[in-house]
Amino acid sequence: MKFGVFSDIHSNFEALTAVLDDMTRIGVTHPVCLGDIVGYNANPKECLKVVRELGCPIVKGNHDEMVSATSEAKNYNAMAGEGIAFSREALNEEEKSFLRKIPMKRRVQGYTIVHSSLDDPENWNYISSALEAGNSFIYQFTQLCFIGHTHVAQIFLKEGDVRELNHDRPVELAKSSRYLVNVGSVGQPRDHNWKSSYVVFDINKNTIEFRRVPYDLEKTQKKIIDAGLPHEIAERLQHAV
């Protein structure tokens, strides 16, 4: 069994299809989505349709929540706010209802998935450091937990203390340790690498592998501009910040 765990698509259809094609090519058997299907980019409806058709486990992201909410989006910068407004306009009520009903966290085959952090998932806390990861580990009762939200691929190990691990190559999980894995972002990476990021968890080999997948960046950027969304959203994809 191979799980392909992905997050933060943000309406980037080209990136999503490239990642799913890569999963098929390497023999992923079980896709898993960590939320933020919509927001920012130009294809929220198409991305939501694809994810729903996968029939895979999903947890809710903060953009999924705001796009499906009836209240005004608050505490978001201008780019995020315009992306949320665009997604709201694009989706019908049935699609928004689907987003509202997605759970905040869940277990899948003995591991945990959540969009942000386990200690307070509704407040959308960011985990970028070992200190922040430590707070989430307190509420992690499985060996392995997958998260997204920061758009930066990272893996944290708890083995007494908490430290970040290098993930340039596959990581074999030690039975006595716990792991918090940020799978990065499919549709808007922010780690200075524009290629889509996701993780393969091989349950038989007990390994975690980070993968980076190129996609048609120029096509995505053109869609953003043609949709009347801020040019900065298109530029950010290229610079991955």
Short mmCIF file of C-alpha atoms in Angstrom, two decimals:
data_model
loop_
_atom_site.label_atom_id
_atom_site.label_comp_id
_atom_site.label_asym_id
_atom_site.label_seq_id
_atom_site.Cartn_x
_atom_site.Cartn_y
_atom_site.Cartn_z
CA MET A 1 0.00 0.00 0.00
CA LYS A 2 1.30 3.43 -0.98
CA PHE A 3 -0.40 6.58 0.31
CA GLY A 4 0.01 9.79 -1.67
CA VAL A 5 -0.58 12.61 0.82
CA PHE A 6 -1.10 16.08 -0.64
CA SER A 7 -2.25 19.49 0.57
CA ASP A 8 -2.84 23.14 -0.36
CA ILE A 9 -3.93 22.75 -3.97
CA HIS A 10 -5.40 26.25 -3.95
CA SER A 11 -7.31 25.96 -7.23
CA ASN A 12 -4.17 25.13 -9.26
CA PHE A 13 -5.55 22.59 -11.72
CA GLU A 14 -2.32 22.05 -13.66
CA ALA A 15 -0.38 21.32 -10.48
CA LEU A 16 -3.05 18.97 -9.15
CA THR A 17 -3.27 16.92 -12.32
CA ALA A 18 0.53 16.71 -12.56
CA VAL A 19 0.74 15.38 -9.00
CA LEU A 20 -2.02 12.83 -9.58
CA ASP A 21 -0.32 11.70 -12.79
CA ASP A 22 2.92 11.25 -10.83
CA MET A 23 1.09 9.21 -8.20
CA THR A 24 -0.29 6.92 -10.90
CA ARG A 25 3.13 6.54 -12.50
CA ILE A 26 4.84 5.42 -9.26
CA GLY A 27 2.02 3.17 -8.11
CA VAL A 28 0.31 5.17 -5.34
CA THR A 29 -2.77 3.21 -4.29
CA HIS A 30 -4.41 5.57 -1.77
CA PRO A 31 -4.53 9.38 -2.24
CA VAL A 32 -5.15 11.50 0.86
CA CYS A 33 -5.98 15.24 0.83
CA LEU A 34 -5.09 17.60 3.69
CA GLY A 35 -7.28 20.49 2.58
CA ASP A 36 -7.14 23.96 1.08
CA ILE A 37 -8.50 22.64 -2.18
CA VAL A 38 -9.73 26.13 -3.12
CA GLY A 39 -8.58 29.75 -2.77
CA TYR A 40 -5.91 31.86 -4.50
CA ASN A 41 -5.81 30.50 -8.06
CA ALA A 42 -8.21 30.26 -11.00
CA ASN A 43 -9.72 26.74 -10.99
CA PRO A 44 -11.52 26.11 -7.69
CA LYS A 45 -14.47 24.30 -9.25
CA GLU A 46 -12.32 22.02 -11.37
CA CYS A 47 -9.97 21.15 -8.51
CA LEU A 48 -12.81 20.40 -6.13
CA LYS A 49 -14.43 18.13 -8.73
CA VAL A 50 -11.21 16.16 -9.21
CA VAL A 51 -10.63 15.71 -5.48
CA ARG A 52 -14.21 14.63 -4.88
CA GLU A 53 -13.98 12.09 -7.68
CA LEU A 54 -10.94 10.53 -5.99
CA GLY A 55 -13.20 9.52 -3.09
CA CYS A 56 -10.22 9.89 -0.78
CA PRO A 57 -9.98 10.93 2.90
CA ILE A 58 -10.00 14.75 3.24
CA VAL A 59 -9.57 17.21 6.10
CA LYS A 60 -10.65 20.84 5.97
CA GLY A 61 -8.27 23.73 5.33
CA ASN A 62 -8.73 27.35 6.36
CA HIS A 63 -9.47 28.46 2.77
CA ASP A 64 -12.03 25.66 2.42
CA GLU A 65 -13.68 26.99 5.56
CA MET A 66 -13.72 30.64 4.47
CA VAL A 67 -14.89 29.92 0.93
CA SER A 68 -17.84 27.94 2.28
CA ALA A 69 -18.66 30.40 5.09
CA THR A 70 -21.43 32.96 4.91
CA SER A 71 -19.44 35.59 6.81
CA GLU A 72 -16.85 37.96 5.35
CA ALA A 73 -13.28 36.68 5.15
CA LYS A 74 -11.27 38.38 7.91
CA ASN A 75 -7.58 38.36 8.83
CA TYR A 76 -6.51 37.54 5.28
CA ASN A 77 -4.18 39.62 3.13
CA ALA A 78 -5.45 41.16 -0.10
CA MET A 79 -4.25 38.34 -2.34
CA ALA A 80 -5.81 35.65 -0.17
CA GLY A 81 -9.02 37.67 0.21
CA GLU A 82 -9.45 38.07 -3.54
CA GLY A 83 -8.79 34.38 -4.08
CA ILE A 84 -11.41 33.48 -1.48
CA ALA A 85 -13.94 35.83 -3.11
CA PHE A 86 -13.21 34.34 -6.54
CA SER A 87 -13.69 30.78 -5.25
CA ARG A 88 -16.93 31.73 -3.51
CA GLU A 89 -18.30 33.12 -6.74
CA ALA A 90 -17.20 30.06 -8.73
CA LEU A 91 -18.71 27.39 -6.47
CA ASN A 92 -22.39 26.58 -6.16
CA GLU A 93 -24.19 25.97 -2.87
CA GLU A 94 -23.88 22.18 -3.06
CA GLU A 95 -20.11 22.46 -3.50
CA LYS A 96 -19.83 24.89 -0.58
CA SER A 97 -21.94 22.55 1.55
CA PHE A 98 -19.50 19.76 0.78
CA LEU A 99 -16.60 21.92 1.99
CA ARG A 100 -18.44 22.85 5.20
CA LYS A 101 -18.92 19.19 6.12
CA ILE A 102 -15.27 18.17 5.80
CA PRO A 103 -13.84 17.22 9.22
CA MET A 104 -10.94 19.09 10.81
CA LYS A 105 -8.94 15.96 11.58
CA ARG A 106 -9.24 12.21 11.20
CA ARG A 107 -7.35 8.94 11.32
CA VAL A 108 -6.45 6.95 8.22
CA GLN A 109 -4.98 3.43 8.47
CA GLY A 110 -3.52 4.12 11.91
CA TYR A 111 -2.08 7.58 11.26
CA THR A 112 -3.52 11.07 11.78
CA ILE A 113 -4.23 13.85 9.27
CA VAL A 114 -4.98 17.52 9.97
CA HIS A 115 -4.50 20.69 7.96
CA SER A 116 -2.78 22.87 10.55
CA SER A 117 -2.01 21.60 14.07
CA LEU A 118 -3.48 19.01 16.39
CA ASP A 119 -3.37 21.23 19.48
CA ASP A 120 -5.89 23.74 18.11
CA PRO A 121 -6.94 22.88 14.54
CA GLU A 122 -9.80 25.40 14.39
CA ASN A 123 -7.41 28.33 14.93
CA TRP A 124 -5.17 27.37 12.01
CA ASN A 125 -1.85 27.59 13.84
CA TYR A 126 1.30 27.35 11.75
CA ILE A 127 3.97 24.75 12.51
CA SER A 128 7.34 25.91 11.18
CA SER A 129 9.72 25.05 14.03
CA ALA A 130 10.53 22.22 16.43
CA LEU A 131 9.06 24.29 19.27
CA GLU A 132 5.72 24.66 17.46
CA ALA A 133 5.79 20.98 16.47
CA GLY A 134 6.23 20.08 20.14
CA ASN A 135 2.85 21.59 21.01
CA SER A 136 1.16 19.47 18.37
CA PHE A 137 2.97 16.28 19.44
CA ILE A 138 1.23 16.54 22.84
CA TYR A 139 -2.05 15.75 21.05
CA GLN A 140 -0.60 13.22 18.61
CA PHE A 141 -1.54 9.69 19.69
CA THR A 142 -0.36 7.94 16.54
CA GLN A 143 3.22 7.40 15.41
CA LEU A 144 2.66 9.47 12.31
CA CYS A 145 0.74 12.67 11.56
CA PHE A 146 0.54 14.52 8.24
CA ILE A 147 -0.10 18.27 8.05
CA GLY A 148 0.01 21.13 5.52
CA HIS A 149 -0.89 24.82 5.86
CA THR A 150 2.61 26.41 5.79
CA HIS A 151 3.26 25.37 2.15
CA VAL A 152 6.76 24.30 3.23
CA ALA A 153 7.85 20.64 3.20
CA GLN A 154 9.26 19.58 6.58
CA ILE A 155 9.48 16.55 8.84
CA PHE A 156 9.80 16.67 12.63
CA LEU A 157 10.92 13.78 14.84
CA LYS A 158 10.00 13.34 18.51
CA GLU A 159 12.47 11.07 20.24
CA GLY A 160 12.71 12.57 23.71
CA ASP A 161 13.18 16.08 22.32
CA VAL A 162 11.81 17.37 19.03
CA ARG A 163 14.04 18.09 16.04
CA GLU A 164 13.69 18.61 12.31
CA LEU A 165 14.94 15.90 9.98
CA ASN A 166 16.57 16.19 6.58
CA HIS A 167 14.21 14.81 3.94
CA ASP A 168 16.38 14.84 0.80
CA ARG A 169 16.04 11.06 0.66
CA PRO A 170 13.37 8.61 1.88
CA VAL A 171 13.05 8.46 5.67
CA GLU A 172 12.58 5.06 7.31
CA LEU A 173 10.33 5.34 10.37
CA ALA A 174 11.72 4.02 13.65
CA LYS A 175 9.14 2.17 15.76
CA SER A 176 10.14 4.00 18.96
CA SER A 177 9.75 7.50 17.45
CA ARG A 178 6.90 9.76 16.39
CA TYR A 179 6.82 11.89 13.26
CA LEU A 180 5.02 15.06 12.21
CA VAL A 181 5.23 15.46 8.44
CA ASN A 182 4.37 18.64 6.56
CA VAL A 183 3.77 17.52 2.99
CA GLY A 184 4.26 21.00 1.49
CA SER A 185 1.95 22.42 -1.16
CA VAL A 186 0.66 21.18 -4.51
CA GLY A 187 -0.56 24.51 -5.82
CA GLN A 188 1.51 27.22 -4.16
CA PRO A 189 4.86 26.09 -2.66
CA ARG A 190 6.64 28.64 -0.47
CA ASP A 191 10.05 27.04 -0.05
CA HIS A 192 11.76 28.65 -3.08
CA ASN A 193 11.03 25.60 -5.25
CA TRP A 194 8.09 26.19 -7.60
CA LYS A 195 7.51 22.47 -8.23
CA SER A 196 4.53 20.85 -6.53
CA SER A 197 5.28 19.00 -3.30
CA TYR A 198 3.63 15.92 -1.86
CA VAL A 199 4.58 12.85 0.19
CA VAL A 200 4.47 9.12 -0.45
CA PHE A 201 4.03 6.93 2.61
CA ASP A 202 4.88 3.32 1.76
CA ILE A 203 3.15 1.40 4.52
CA ASN A 204 4.92 -1.86 3.65
CA LYS A 205 8.43 -0.38 3.69
CA ASN A 206 7.47 2.05 6.50
CA THR A 207 9.10 4.94 4.63
CA ILE A 208 8.27 8.58 3.89
CA GLU A 209 9.39 10.08 0.57
CA PHE A 210 8.97 13.72 -0.48
CA ARG A 211 8.37 14.25 -4.18
CA ARG A 212 8.58 17.42 -6.33
CA VAL A 213 6.62 17.51 -9.56
CA PRO A 214 6.87 20.10 -12.36
CA TYR A 215 3.68 21.39 -13.98
CA ASP A 216 2.64 23.91 -16.65
CA LEU A 217 3.39 27.03 -14.63
CA GLU A 218 2.87 29.49 -17.49
CA LYS A 219 -0.60 28.10 -18.23
CA THR A 220 -1.60 28.47 -14.58
CA GLN A 221 -0.25 32.03 -14.46
CA LYS A 222 -2.16 32.99 -17.62
CA LYS A 223 -5.40 31.64 -16.13
CA ILE A 224 -4.88 33.72 -12.99
CA ILE A 225 -4.36 36.92 -14.97
CA ASP A 226 -7.22 36.18 -17.41
CA ALA A 227 -9.53 35.62 -14.43
CA GLY A 228 -8.80 39.12 -13.16
CA LEU A 229 -7.01 37.91 -10.04
CA PRO A 230 -4.00 39.89 -8.75
CA HIS A 231 -0.85 39.54 -10.86
CA GLU A 232 1.05 39.01 -7.61
CA ILE A 233 -0.62 35.61 -7.21
CA ALA A 234 0.78 34.51 -10.56
CA GLU A 235 4.22 35.90 -9.79
CA ARG A 236 4.32 34.23 -6.39
CA LEU A 237 3.98 30.79 -8.00
CA GLN A 238 7.20 31.32 -9.96
CA HIS A 239 9.22 32.56 -7.00
CA ALA A 240 7.67 30.08 -4.53
CA VAL A 241 7.64 32.44 -1.56
#
